[in-house]
C-alpha positions as CSV (number, residue, x, y, z in Angstrom):
1,M,0.0,-0.4,0.1
2,A,2.7,2.4,0.9
3,W,4.2,1.5,-2.3
4,R,1.6,2.4,-4.4
5,K,1.1,5.9,-2.6
6,L,4.8,6.6,-3.2
7,S,4.4,5.5,-6.9
8,T,1.2,8.3,-7.3
9,I,3.0,10.9,-5.3
10,F,6.1,10.6,-7.7
11,M,4.2,10.3,-10.8
12,A,2.3,13.6,-9.9
13,C,5.1,15.1,-9.3
14,A,7.0,14.4,-12.3
15,L,3.6,15.3,-14.5
16,V,4.0,18.7,-12.5
17,A,7.8,19.4,-13.5
18,L,6.9,18.1,-17.3
19,A,4.3,21.0,-17.3
20,A,6.0,23.2,-15.8
21,G,9.0,22.9,-18.2
22,Y,6.5,23.5,-21.3
23,G,6.5,27.4,-22.0
24,A,9.4,28.2,-19.8
25,G,12.1,28.7,-21.7
26,S,9.9,29.4,-25.0
27,S,10.9,31.8,-28.1
28,K,8.8,34.8,-29.1
29,T,9.1,34.0,-32.3
30,S,7.8,30.7,-34.9
31,L,10.2,28.5,-35.2
32,P,11.1,26.7,-39.1
33,T,9.6,23.5,-39.2
34,G,10.2,20.1,-41.4
35,V,13.1,20.0,-43.7
36,E,14.2,23.9,-42.5
37,L,13.9,22.3,-39.1
38,A,15.6,19.4,-39.4
39,T,18.8,20.8,-42.1
40,G,19.1,23.6,-40.3
41,G,18.1,26.2,-42.5
42,P,19.8,29.1,-44.2
43,L,21.3,30.3,-40.5
44,L,23.1,27.0,-40.4
45,E,24.3,27.3,-44.3
46,Y,25.7,30.6,-43.3
47,F,27.4,29.4,-40.2
48,Q,29.3,26.4,-42.2
49,A,30.2,28.7,-44.9
50,T,32.0,31.0,-42.8
51,H,33.1,28.2,-40.2
52,P,34.1,25.5,-42.6
53,G,35.6,22.3,-41.4
54,Q,34.0,23.0,-38.0
55,E,31.3,20.4,-36.9
56,A,28.1,22.6,-35.6
57,I,27.2,20.4,-32.4
58,V,24.3,21.8,-30.8
59,Y,22.0,25.1,-31.9
60,S,18.5,26.4,-31.3
61,R,16.9,29.3,-32.7
62,A,14.9,32.6,-31.4
63,D,14.6,35.9,-31.7
64,V,17.9,37.1,-29.6
65,N,18.3,40.5,-31.0
66,N,14.9,41.4,-30.7
67,D,14.7,42.6,-35.0
68,Q,11.5,40.1,-34.8
69,G,13.5,38.3,-37.3
70,V,15.1,34.3,-36.2
71,D,18.5,33.9,-35.0
72,L,20.5,30.7,-34.6
73,V,22.9,30.3,-31.1
74,V,25.6,27.4,-32.5
75,I,28.0,25.4,-30.3
76,F,30.7,24.0,-32.3
77,R,33.5,21.8,-32.2
78,A,36.5,24.2,-32.3
79,G,39.2,21.7,-31.4
80,K,39.8,18.5,-30.2
81,E,39.7,19.3,-26.6
82,N,36.9,22.3,-26.8
83,N,34.2,24.1,-28.0
84,A,33.2,27.2,-29.1
85,M,29.8,28.8,-29.7
86,L,28.3,32.1,-31.5
87,A,24.9,33.3,-32.7
88,V,23.8,33.5,-36.3
89,L,22.1,37.3,-36.5
90,G,19.8,36.8,-39.1
91,F,19.2,40.6,-40.6
92,P,16.8,41.8,-43.7
93,G,18.8,40.1,-46.6
94,S,21.8,39.4,-44.5
95,Y,23.2,37.5,-41.9
96,Q,26.3,38.0,-38.7
97,C,28.4,36.2,-36.8
98,T,28.7,37.4,-33.2
99,N,32.3,36.7,-31.2
100,E,32.5,33.3,-30.2
101,V,32.7,32.1,-26.9
102,P,34.4,29.2,-25.1
103,A,31.5,26.3,-24.5
104,P,31.3,22.6,-22.6
105,V,32.9,20.1,-24.1
106,S,29.1,17.6,-23.6
107,D,25.9,17.3,-22.9
108,Q,25.3,20.7,-24.1
109,V,21.7,22.4,-23.5
110,I,20.8,26.2,-24.7
111,Q,17.4,27.5,-23.2
112,F,15.8,30.8,-24.2
113,K,14.9,32.7,-20.9
114,D,13.7,36.4,-20.6
115,I,15.8,37.1,-17.4
116,D,15.0,40.8,-16.9
117,D,11.4,40.8,-18.6
118,K,12.9,43.3,-21.1
119,P,14.7,43.0,-24.9
120,P,16.5,41.4,-26.2
121,L,15.9,37.3,-25.0
122,E,18.9,35.8,-22.7
123,F,19.7,32.4,-22.8
124,I,21.3,29.7,-20.7
125,V,23.8,27.5,-21.7
126,Q,25.0,24.7,-19.6
127,G,27.4,21.1,-19.9
128,R,30.0,19.7,-18.7
129,K,33.8,18.6,-19.3
130,G,34.5,15.1,-17.7
131,T,32.8,15.6,-14.2
132,N,33.0,19.5,-14.7
133,Y,29.7,21.0,-14.8
134,G,29.2,24.8,-15.8
135,Y,26.4,27.4,-17.1
136,A,26.2,30.9,-18.3
137,I,23.5,33.3,-19.4
138,Y,24.0,35.4,-22.8
139,R,22.8,38.2,-24.0
140,V,23.4,39.9,-27.3
141,E,24.4,43.4,-27.6
142,G,24.6,44.5,-31.2
143,T,26.7,41.8,-32.5
144,N,28.3,41.1,-29.8
145,L,27.5,37.6,-27.1
146,E,28.0,39.6,-23.6
147,D,28.3,37.2,-20.7
148,L,26.0,38.1,-17.8
149,F,26.6,35.5,-15.1
150,G,28.2,32.0,-14.9
151,E,29.7,29.6,-12.9
152,G,31.6,26.8,-13.9
153,M,32.3,27.4,-17.0
154,K,35.7,27.8,-16.8
155,D,35.7,24.1,-15.8
156,C,34.3,22.9,-18.5
157,C,35.0,24.5,-21.8
């Protein structure tokens, strides 16, 4: 009987946590679907053209510079033991990459979150290198990625 009650409580907590996660990091722009989502679309093609030979590992879309267009945050392999991250900004008729910053080596996650309730949209990057975990909060200012706050990123990048 106690096992059944514990199991029911666990399932209820899991459902609440799952429901709370939906929309928590959602962006305010519509995301591409179908083939463009699977292939990365023109923003990823621009990244590949400007960074030949550097494999995109994780990427995610949102309007990170508040221009009402979709941008792409890319974590990519910068070397054998290190990764980097940048944002590809989509402007009318052109694209531009921000500066590169160090990124986690494994288990990378990009989550968009409006932390200060004003534009532009911030994003959280987390991951690890070996047993070292870290995270950082970034914002795009103009065409630069700004590190607002983080912990442990020096050890996981």
